[in-house]
Structure formats: C-alpha cells, structure tokens
CSV table of N, CA and C in Angstrom, one decimal:
chain,number,residue,atom,x,y,z
A,1,UNK,N,14.1,49.4,9.8
A,1,UNK,CA,14.9,48.9,9.1
A,1,UNK,C,15.2,47.3,9.4
A,2,UNK,N,15.6,46.6,8.3
A,2,UNK,CA,15.7,45.1,8.2
A,2,UNK,C,17.3,44.9,8.3
A,3,UNK,N,17.6,43.9,9.0
A,3,UNK,CA,18.9,43.4,9.1
A,3,UNK,C,19.4,42.4,7.8
A,4,UNK,N,20.7,42.5,7.3
A,4,UNK,CA,21.1,41.7,6.2
A,4,UNK,C,22.2,40.9,6.7
A,5,UNK,N,22.2,39.8,6.9
A,5,UNK,CA,23.3,38.9,7.2
A,5,UNK,C,24.6,38.9,6.5
A,6,UNK,N,25.5,39.0,7.3
A,6,UNK,CA,26.7,39.4,7.0
A,6,UNK,C,27.4,38.6,5.6
A,7,UNK,N,27.1,37.1,5.6
A,7,UNK,CA,27.4,36.6,4.3
A,7,UNK,C,26.9,37.4,2.8
A,8,UNK,N,25.5,37.6,3.2
A,8,UNK,CA,24.7,38.3,2.0
A,8,UNK,C,25.5,39.2,1.7
A,9,UNK,N,26.2,40.5,2.8
A,9,UNK,CA,26.3,41.4,2.3
A,9,UNK,C,27.8,41.6,1.9
A,10,UNK,N,28.5,40.4,2.1
A,10,UNK,CA,30.0,40.2,1.4
A,10,UNK,C,29.6,39.2,0.0
A,11,UNK,N,28.5,38.8,-0.4
A,11,UNK,CA,28.5,38.3,-1.5
A,11,UNK,C,28.2,39.2,-2.2
A,12,UNK,N,27.2,40.1,-2.2
A,12,UNK,CA,26.9,41.5,-2.8
A,12,UNK,C,28.2,42.2,-2.9
A,13,UNK,N,29.0,42.6,-2.2
A,13,UNK,CA,30.0,43.3,-2.3
A,13,UNK,C,31.2,42.6,-3.2
A,14,UNK,N,31.3,41.3,-3.1
A,14,UNK,CA,32.1,40.7,-4.2
A,14,UNK,C,31.7,40.6,-5.5
A,15,UNK,N,30.1,40.5,-5.5
A,15,UNK,CA,29.6,40.5,-6.8
A,15,UNK,C,29.6,41.9,-7.7
A,16,UNK,N,29.6,42.9,-6.9
A,16,UNK,CA,29.9,44.3,-7.0
A,16,UNK,C,31.2,44.5,-7.7
A,17,UNK,N,32.3,44.0,-7.1
A,17,UNK,CA,33.7,44.2,-7.5
A,17,UNK,C,34.0,43.4,-8.4
A,18,UNK,N,33.2,42.2,-8.8
A,18,UNK,CA,33.2,41.4,-10.2
A,18,UNK,C,32.8,42.1,-11.3
A,19,UNK,N,31.8,42.7,-10.9
A,19,UNK,CA,30.8,43.3,-12.1
A,19,UNK,C,31.8,44.5,-12.5
A,20,UNK,N,32.4,45.5,-11.6
A,20,UNK,CA,33.3,46.5,-12.0
A,20,UNK,C,34.6,45.9,-12.9
A,21,UNK,N,35.0,44.9,-12.3
A,21,UNK,CA,36.2,44.3,-13.3
A,21,UNK,C,35.8,44.1,-14.8
A,22,UNK,N,34.4,44.1,-15.2
A,22,UNK,CA,34.1,43.3,-16.3
A,22,UNK,C,34.0,44.7,-17.4
A,23,UNK,N,34.2,46.2,-17.0
A,23,UNK,CA,34.5,47.4,-18.0
A,23,UNK,C,35.8,47.0,-18.5
A,24,UNK,N,36.7,46.4,-18.4
A,24,UNK,CA,38.0,46.4,-18.9
A,24,UNK,C,37.9,45.7,-20.2
A,25,UNK,N,37.2,45.4,-20.7
A,25,UNK,CA,37.1,45.0,-22.3
A,25,UNK,C,38.0,45.7,-23.1
A,26,UNK,N,38.4,44.8,-24.0
A,26,UNK,CA,39.3,45.5,-25.4
A,26,UNK,C,38.4,46.0,-26.2
A,27,UNK,N,38.7,47.2,-26.4
A,27,UNK,CA,38.0,47.9,-27.6
A,27,UNK,C,38.4,47.2,-29.0
A,28,UNK,N,37.1,46.9,-29.7
A,28,UNK,CA,37.2,46.1,-30.9
A,28,UNK,C,37.8,47.0,-32.0
A,29,UNK,N,38.0,48.2,-31.9
A,29,UNK,CA,38.4,49.1,-32.9
A,29,UNK,C,39.8,49.5,-32.8
A,30,UNK,N,40.5,49.0,-31.8
A,30,UNK,CA,41.7,49.2,-31.4
A,30,UNK,C,42.6,48.2,-31.8
A,31,UNK,N,44.0,48.3,-31.9
A,31,UNK,CA,44.8,47.4,-32.6
A,31,UNK,C,44.9,46.3,-31.8
A,32,UNK,N,45.0,46.2,-30.7
A,32,UNK,CA,44.6,45.0,-29.9
A,32,UNK,C,43.4,44.2,-30.0
A,33,UNK,N,42.3,44.8,-30.3
A,33,UNK,CA,40.8,44.3,-30.4
A,33,UNK,C,40.9,43.9,-32.0
A,34,UNK,N,41.7,44.6,-32.8
A,34,UNK,CA,41.7,44.0,-34.3
A,34,UNK,C,42.5,42.6,-34.1
A,35,UNK,N,43.6,42.8,-33.4
A,35,UNK,CA,44.6,41.8,-33.5
A,35,UNK,C,43.8,40.4,-33.0
A,36,UNK,N,43.4,40.6,-31.8
A,36,UNK,CA,42.6,39.5,-31.0
A,36,UNK,C,41.5,38.7,-31.9
A,37,UNK,N,40.7,39.8,-32.9
A,37,UNK,CA,39.7,39.3,-33.6
A,37,UNK,C,40.7,38.4,-34.5
A,38,UNK,N,41.7,38.8,-35.3
A,38,UNK,CA,42.3,38.0,-36.4
A,38,UNK,C,42.9,36.8,-35.5
A,39,UNK,N,43.3,36.9,-34.7
A,39,UNK,CA,43.9,35.5,-34.0
A,39,UNK,C,42.8,34.5,-33.6
A,40,UNK,N,41.5,34.8,-33.1
A,40,UNK,CA,40.4,34.3,-32.9
A,40,UNK,C,39.9,33.8,-34.2
A,41,UNK,N,40.1,34.6,-35.3
A,41,UNK,CA,39.6,33.9,-36.5
A,41,UNK,C,40.6,32.9,-37.1
A,42,UNK,N,41.8,32.8,-36.7
A,42,UNK,CA,42.7,31.6,-37.0
A,42,UNK,C,42.2,30.4,-36.3
A,43,UNK,N,42.0,30.6,-35.1
A,43,UNK,CA,41.6,29.7,-34.0
A,43,UNK,C,40.2,29.0,-34.9
A,44,UNK,N,39.4,29.6,-35.1
A,44,UNK,CA,38.2,29.2,-35.9
A,44,UNK,C,38.2,28.3,-36.6
A,45,UNK,N,39.5,28.3,-37.5
A,45,UNK,CA,39.6,27.5,-38.5
A,45,UNK,C,40.9,26.2,-38.2
A,46,UNK,N,41.5,26.6,-37.2
A,46,UNK,CA,42.7,25.5,-36.7
A,46,UNK,C,42.1,24.7,-35.5
A,47,UNK,N,41.4,25.3,-34.7
A,47,UNK,CA,40.6,24.2,-33.8
A,47,UNK,C,40.0,23.0,-34.5
A,48,UNK,N,39.0,23.2,-35.2
A,48,UNK,CA,38.4,22.0,-36.1
A,48,UNK,C,39.1,21.4,-37.1
A,49,UNK,N,40.3,21.8,-37.4
A,49,UNK,CA,41.1,21.0,-38.3
A,49,UNK,C,41.9,19.9,-37.2
A,50,UNK,N,42.4,20.6,-36.2
A,50,UNK,CA,43.0,19.5,-35.0
A,50,UNK,C,42.2,18.7,-34.4
A,51,UNK,N,40.9,19.1,-34.2
A,51,UNK,CA,39.8,18.1,-33.7
A,51,UNK,C,39.6,16.6,-34.6
A,52,UNK,N,39.7,17.3,-35.8
A,52,UNK,CA,39.5,16.2,-36.9
A,52,UNK,C,40.5,15.4,-36.8
A,53,UNK,N,42.1,15.8,-36.8
A,53,UNK,CA,43.1,15.1,-36.6
A,53,UNK,C,43.2,14.1,-35.5
A,54,UNK,N,42.5,14.4,-34.2
A,54,UNK,CA,42.9,13.9,-32.8
A,54,UNK,C,41.6,13.0,-32.8
A,55,UNK,N,40.7,13.0,-33.6
A,55,UNK,CA,39.6,12.0,-33.4
A,55,UNK,C,38.5,12.7,-32.2
A,56,UNK,N,38.5,14.0,-32.5
A,56,UNK,CA,37.6,14.6,-31.5
A,56,UNK,C,36.4,15.2,-32.1
A,57,UNK,N,36.4,15.3,-33.4
A,57,UNK,CA,35.8,15.6,-34.4
A,57,UNK,C,35.7,14.4,-35.8
A,58,UNK,N,34.6,14.2,-36.1
A,58,UNK,CA,34.6,13.2,-37.3
A,58,UNK,C,35.6,13.9,-38.4
A,59,UNK,N,36.4,13.1,-39.3
A,59,UNK,CA,37.2,13.5,-40.1
A,59,UNK,C,36.4,14.1,-41.6
A,60,UNK,N,36.3,15.3,-41.8
A,60,UNK,CA,35.5,15.5,-43.2
A,60,UNK,C,36.6,16.5,-44.1
A,61,UNK,N,36.9,15.7,-44.9
A,61,UNK,CA,38.1,16.3,-45.8
A,61,UNK,C,37.7,17.5,-46.6
A,62,UNK,N,36.4,17.5,-47.1
A,62,UNK,CA,35.9,19.0,-47.4
A,62,UNK,C,35.8,20.1,-46.5
A,63,UNK,N,35.5,19.7,-45.5
A,63,UNK,CA,35.6,20.9,-44.3
A,63,UNK,C,37.0,21.2,-43.8
A,64,UNK,N,37.8,20.1,-44.0
A,64,UNK,CA,39.2,20.2,-43.3
A,64,UNK,C,40.0,21.1,-44.5
A,65,UNK,N,39.5,20.8,-45.7
A,65,UNK,CA,40.1,21.8,-47.0
A,65,UNK,C,39.7,23.3,-46.6
A,66,UNK,N,38.2,23.5,-46.4
A,66,UNK,CA,37.4,24.8,-46.4
A,66,UNK,C,38.3,25.7,-45.5
A,67,UNK,N,38.4,24.8,-44.0
A,67,UNK,CA,39.2,25.5,-42.9
A,67,UNK,C,40.3,25.9,-43.6
A,68,UNK,N,41.6,25.2,-44.2
A,68,UNK,CA,42.6,25.5,-44.3
A,68,UNK,C,43.0,26.7,-45.5
A,69,UNK,N,41.8,26.6,-46.6
A,69,UNK,CA,41.7,27.5,-47.4
A,69,UNK,C,41.5,29.0,-46.7
A,70,UNK,N,40.6,28.9,-45.9
A,70,UNK,CA,39.9,30.2,-44.9
A,70,UNK,C,41.2,30.8,-44.2
A,71,UNK,N,42.1,29.7,-43.7
A,71,UNK,CA,43.0,30.2,-42.5
A,71,UNK,C,44.0,31.0,-43.6
A,72,UNK,N,44.4,30.2,-44.7
A,72,UNK,CA,45.3,31.1,-46.0
A,72,UNK,C,44.8,32.5,-46.2
A,73,UNK,N,43.7,32.4,-46.4
A,73,UNK,CA,42.8,33.7,-46.8
A,73,UNK,C,43.1,34.7,-45.6
A,74,UNK,N,43.0,34.4,-44.5
A,74,UNK,CA,43.3,35.3,-43.1
A,74,UNK,C,44.8,35.3,-42.6
A,75,UNK,N,45.7,35.0,-43.6
A,75,UNK,CA,47.1,34.8,-42.7
A,75,UNK,C,47.5,36.1,-42.7
A,76,UNK,N,47.3,37.2,-43.3
A,76,UNK,CA,48.0,38.7,-43.3
A,76,UNK,C,47.3,39.6,-42.2
A,77,UNK,N,46.0,39.0,-41.6
A,77,UNK,CA,45.1,40.0,-40.8
A,77,UNK,C,45.7,40.6,-39.7
A,78,UNK,N,46.7,40.0,-38.7
A,78,UNK,CA,47.3,40.3,-37.5
A,78,UNK,C,48.1,41.1,-37.4
A,79,UNK,N,49.1,40.9,-38.4
A,79,UNK,CA,50.4,41.6,-38.3
A,79,UNK,C,50.4,43.1,-38.3
A,80,UNK,N,49.6,43.6,-38.7
A,80,UNK,CA,49.6,45.3,-38.9
A,80,UNK,C,49.2,45.6,-37.6
A,81,UNK,N,48.5,45.1,-36.5
A,81,UNK,CA,48.1,45.6,-35.5
A,81,UNK,C,48.7,45.4,-34.4
A,82,UNK,N,50.2,45.5,-34.4
A,82,UNK,CA,50.9,45.5,-33.2
A,82,UNK,C,51.7,47.0,-32.7
A,83,UNK,N,51.0,47.7,-32.3
A,83,UNK,CA,51.5,49.1,-31.9
A,83,UNK,C,53.0,49.0,-31.1
A,84,UNK,N,53.3,50.3,-31.4
A,84,UNK,CA,54.8,50.3,-30.4
A,84,UNK,C,54.5,50.2,-29.1
A,85,UNK,N,55.2,49.7,-28.1
A,85,UNK,CA,55.0,49.6,-26.9
A,85,UNK,C,54.9,51.3,-26.6
A,86,UNK,N,53.7,51.3,-25.3
A,86,UNK,CA,53.8,52.7,-25.0
A,86,UNK,C,52.7,53.1,-25.6
A,87,UNK,N,52.4,53.0,-26.9
A,87,UNK,CA,51.3,53.5,-27.8
A,87,UNK,C,50.0,53.2,-27.0
A,88,UNK,N,49.5,52.1,-26.2
A,88,UNK,CA,48.4,51.7,-25.7
A,88,UNK,C,48.1,51.5,-24.4
A,89,UNK,N,47.1,51.8,-23.8
A,89,UNK,CA,46.8,51.6,-22.4
A,89,UNK,C,46.0,50.1,-22.2
A,90,UNK,N,45.7,49.6,-23.1
A,90,UNK,CA,45.1,48.5,-23.1
A,90,UNK,C,45.9,47.2,-22.8
A,91,UNK,N,45.6,46.0,-22.1
A,91,UNK,CA,46.1,44.9,-21.8
A,91,UNK,C,46.6,44.3,-23.3
A,92,UNK,N,47.5,43.6,-23.1
A,92,UNK,CA,48.0,42.8,-24.3
A,92,UNK,C,48.8,41.5,-24.0
A,93,UNK,N,48.7,40.5,-24.8
A,93,UNK,CA,49.9,39.3,-24.4
A,93,UNK,C,51.0,39.3,-25.4
A,94,UNK,N,51.2,40.3,-25.9
A,94,UNK,CA,52.3,40.6,-26.8
A,94,UNK,C,53.6,40.9,-25.8
A,95,UNK,N,55.0,40.1,-26.1
A,95,UNK,CA,56.0,40.3,-25.1
A,95,UNK,C,56.9,41.6,-25.6
A,96,UNK,N,57.7,42.2,-25.2
A,96,UNK,CA,58.4,43.2,-25.8
A,96,UNK,C,59.5,42.7,-26.7
A,97,UNK,N,59.7,41.5,-26.8
A,97,UNK,CA,60.6,41.1,-27.8
A,97,UNK,C,60.0,41.2,-29.3
A,98,UNK,N,58.6,41.1,-29.3
A,98,UNK,CA,57.7,41.6,-30.7
A,98,UNK,C,58.6,43.0,-31.2
A,99,UNK,N,58.8,43.8,-30.5
A,99,UNK,CA,59.7,45.0,-31.0
A,99,UNK,C,61.1,45.0,-30.7
A,100,UNK,N,61.5,44.4,-30.0
A,100,UNK,CA,62.9,44.5,-29.5
A,100,UNK,C,63.7,43.4,-30.4
A,101,UNK,N,63.0,42.2,-30.7
A,101,UNK,CA,63.5,41.4,-31.8
A,101,UNK,C,62.6,41.4,-32.9
A,102,UNK,N,62.5,42.5,-33.4
A,102,UNK,CA,61.9,42.4,-34.8
A,102,UNK,C,62.2,41.6,-35.8
A,103,UNK,N,63.3,41.3,-36.0
A,103,UNK,CA,63.7,40.5,-36.9
A,103,UNK,C,63.2,39.1,-36.8
A,104,UNK,N,63.5,38.7,-35.5
A,104,UNK,CA,62.9,37.3,-34.9
A,104,UNK,C,61.4,37.3,-35.3
A,105,UNK,N,60.9,38.3,-35.0
A,105,UNK,CA,59.4,38.4,-35.2
A,105,UNK,C,58.9,38.1,-36.6
A,106,UNK,N,59.5,38.7,-37.3
A,106,UNK,CA,59.4,38.7,-38.8
A,106,UNK,C,59.6,37.2,-39.1
A,107,UNK,N,60.8,36.6,-38.7
A,107,UNK,CA,60.9,35.4,-39.0
A,107,UNK,C,59.9,34.3,-38.6
A,108,UNK,N,59.5,34.6,-37.6
A,108,UNK,CA,58.4,33.5,-36.9
A,108,UNK,C,57.0,33.8,-37.6
A,109,UNK,N,56.6,35.2,-38.2
A,109,UNK,CA,55.5,35.6,-38.9
A,109,UNK,C,55.5,34.7,-40.3
A,110,UNK,N,56.9,34.9,-41.0
A,110,UNK,CA,57.0,33.9,-42.3
A,110,UNK,C,56.9,32.5,-42.0
A,111,UNK,N,57.6,32.1,-40.9
A,111,UNK,CA,57.5,30.6,-40.9
A,111,UNK,C,55.9,30.3,-41.1
A,112,UNK,N,55.1,30.8,-40.3
A,112,UNK,CA,53.5,30.8,-39.9
A,112,UNK,C,53.3,31.0,-41.6
A,113,UNK,N,53.5,32.1,-42.0
A,113,UNK,CA,52.9,32.1,-43.6
A,113,UNK,C,53.3,31.0,-44.4
A,114,UNK,N,54.4,30.6,-43.9
A,114,UNK,CA,54.9,29.3,-45.2
A,114,UNK,C,54.1,28.1,-44.7
A,115,UNK,N,54.1,28.0,-43.5
A,115,UNK,CA,53.0,26.6,-43.0
A,115,UNK,C,51.9,26.7,-43.7
A,116,UNK,N,51.3,27.8,-43.4
A,116,UNK,CA,50.2,27.9,-43.9
A,116,UNK,C,49.9,27.5,-45.3
A,117,UNK,N,50.7,28.6,-46.2
A,117,UNK,CA,50.5,28.2,-47.7
A,117,UNK,C,50.9,26.7,-47.9
A,118,UNK,N,51.5,25.7,-47.2
A,118,UNK,CA,51.9,24.7,-47.6
A,118,UNK,C,50.6,23.9,-47.3
A,119,UNK,N,49.7,23.9,-46.3
A,119,UNK,CA,48.7,23.5,-45.9
A,119,UNK,C,47.6,23.8,-46.6
A,120,UNK,N,47.5,25.0,-47.3
A,120,UNK,CA,46.4,25.3,-47.9
A,120,UNK,C,47.2,24.7,-49.6
A,121,UNK,N,48.1,24.3,-50.0
A,121,UNK,CA,48.3,23.8,-51.2
A,121,UNK,C,48.1,22.1,-51.0
A,122,UNK,N,48.5,21.7,-50.0
A,122,UNK,CA,48.3,20.1,-49.7
A,122,UNK,C,46.6,20.1,-49.8
A,123,UNK,N,46.0,20.9,-49.3
A,123,UNK,CA,44.2,20.8,-49.5
A,123,UNK,C,43.7,21.4,-50.6
A,124,UNK,N,44.3,21.8,-51.6
A,124,UNK,CA,43.8,22.4,-52.8
A,124,UNK,C,43.0,21.6,-53.9
A,125,UNK,N,43.5,20.3,-53.9
A,125,UNK,CA,42.7,19.7,-54.7
A,125,UNK,C,42.0,18.6,-53.9
A,126,UNK,N,41.5,18.8,-52.7
A,126,UNK,CA,40.8,18.0,-52.0
A,126,UNK,C,41.6,17.3,-50.8
A,127,UNK,N,40.9,16.6,-49.7
A,127,UNK,CA,41.5,15.9,-49.1
A,127,UNK,C,40.7,14.6,-48.8
A,128,UNK,N,41.3,13.2,-48.6
A,128,UNK,CA,40.7,12.2,-48.8
A,128,UNK,C,40.6,11.3,-47.2
A,129,UNK,N,42.2,11.7,-46.7
A,129,UNK,CA,42.4,11.0,-45.6
A,129,UNK,C,43.0,12.0,-44.7
A,130,UNK,N,43.1,11.8,-43.2
A,130,UNK,CA,43.9,12.4,-42.5
A,130,UNK,C,45.6,12.5,-42.7
A,131,UNK,N,46.0,11.3,-43.2
A,131,UNK,CA,47.2,11.5,-43.4
A,131,UNK,C,47.9,12.1,-44.4
A,132,UNK,N,47.0,12.9,-45.4
A,132,UNK,CA,47.4,13.6,-46.2
A,132,UNK,C,47.9,15.2,-45.7
A,133,UNK,N,47.3,15.1,-44.5
A,133,UNK,CA,47.3,16.6,-44.2
A,133,UNK,C,48.1,16.8,-42.8
A,134,UNK,N,48.4,15.6,-42.5
A,134,UNK,CA,48.8,15.5,-40.8
A,134,UNK,C,50.3,16.4,-40.7
A,135,UNK,N,51.0,16.0,-41.3
A,135,UNK,CA,52.3,16.6,-41.4
A,135,UNK,C,52.2,18.3,-41.6
A,136,UNK,N,51.7,18.7,-42.8
A,136,UNK,CA,51.3,20.3,-43.1
A,136,UNK,C,50.5,20.6,-41.7
A,137,UNK,N,49.6,20.3,-41.5
A,137,UNK,CA,48.8,21.1,-40.1
A,137,UNK,C,49.8,20.8,-39.0
A,138,UNK,N,50.7,20.1,-38.6
A,138,UNK,CA,51.6,19.8,-37.6
A,138,UNK,C,52.4,21.2,-38.0
A,139,UNK,N,53.1,21.7,-39.0
A,139,UNK,CA,54.0,22.6,-39.2
A,139,UNK,C,53.1,23.9,-38.8
A,140,UNK,N,52.0,24.0,-39.3
A,140,UNK,CA,51.4,24.9,-38.6
A,140,UNK,C,51.2,25.3,-37.5
A,141,UNK,N,50.9,24.1,-36.9
A,141,UNK,CA,50.8,24.3,-35.0
A,141,UNK,C,52.4,24.7,-34.6
A,142,UNK,N,53.2,24.0,-34.9
A,142,UNK,CA,54.5,24.2,-34.6
A,142,UNK,C,54.8,25.8,-34.9
A,143,UNK,N,54.4,26.4,-35.8
A,143,UNK,CA,54.9,27.8,-36.2
A,143,UNK,C,53.8,28.6,-35.3
A,144,UNK,N,52.9,28.2,-34.8
A,144,UNK,CA,52.2,29.0,-33.8
A,144,UNK,C,52.8,28.9,-32.4
A,145,UNK,N,53.1,27.6,-32.2
A,145,UNK,CA,53.9,27.6,-30.9
A,145,UNK,C,55.1,28.4,-30.8
A,146,UNK,N,55.6,28.2,-31.8
A,146,UNK,CA,57.1,29.1,-31.8
A,146,UNK,C,56.9,30.4,-31.5
A,147,UNK,N,55.9,30.9,-32.2
A,147,UNK,CA,55.6,32.4,-31.7
A,147,UNK,C,55.2,32.6,-30.5
A,148,UNK,N,54.2,31.6,-29.7
A,148,UNK,CA,53.8,32.0,-28.7
A,148,UNK,C,54.9,31.8,-27.5
A,149,UNK,N,56.0,30.7,-28.0
A,149,UNK,CA,57.0,30.6,-27.0
A,149,UNK,C,57.8,31.7,-26.7
A,150,UNK,N,57.9,32.3,-27.9
A,150,UNK,CA,59.0,33.8,-27.8
A,150,UNK,C,58.4,34.9,-27.7
A,151,UNK,N,57.2,35.3,-28.2
A,151,UNK,CA,56.7,36.2,-28.5
A,151,UNK,C,55.2,36.7,-27.6
A,152,UNK,N,55.0,36.1,-26.9
A,152,UNK,CA,53.6,35.9,-26.2
A,152,UNK,C,53.5,35.8,-24.6
A,153,UNK,N,53.0,36.3,-23.8
A,153,UNK,CA,53.1,36.1,-22.3
A,153,UNK,C,52.4,35.2,-22.3
C-alpha cells in the first residue's frame, strides 16, 4: 500500500465536497428555472445597451434599437413564474414581499413595463446618438433597481 500525503487527501476531500454541491442546479422546467431564464434574457439585452452608453462597447444605434425591441418583446416572460411561498423546494432570490406586498410588486412590474415600452418607442424609428436613448434606458435601469431593492434577496 502507498501513502498519500495529508495535503493531497485534504485537497481530494475538498474537491469531492465541492462537486457534491454542484448537484443543486435549478430545474430549467421549474418556475424558478423559467423565471431565471427570462431574467437572463433581459440581461442579454440590457447589458449590451448599458455597455454602449458607458463606453465599454462601441455605440451602435441599430444594435441598441434591436436590443430595446427584443427587451420589449420579452417583457412579460418572468411574471407568471413566481409560485406561492412553500410551493417549491428550490432556492430562489425572491423576497416574501413578492407575495405579502403583491400590490407593490404589481406596481414595480408596471413601472418596468412602462419604462421598457418607452425605450422601445424611443428606438422604434432608429437611434443615431446615445443622447437619444440615455434617459429612457436610465428609466429601465431604475425600474430594475427598484424591484431588486424591494423584492429580491
């Protein structure tokens, strides 16, 4: 029999524990999985727009408008996927206020919808400069932040 140095045993044990924790993935067909996918879709459009307005990406008015229109097309996707508390065993980031303050949550969703609709309207005829969209995009970001501040862990 050969001897394995203690640090290697500890490393292998730590690796095993880390891999065991990887099995806690969200089921993509669960409400949480569908909600997470919808929010990731939101990010796939809002992050490039924000990058363009913060000079992290070159400004491209056509691409910005396309992202704004795609965001508007997906604006309803996550809202039906908030199950009642206790109906799920999966981890989620929604605070109980999603359900205990349903009127406030509905208002936050409406602010987001309105901000996205305004951004889509501003970009519908094309975008030439960042100044054309900065205010409307800022309103979208503020509506996201408002929801995160009050309804997300």
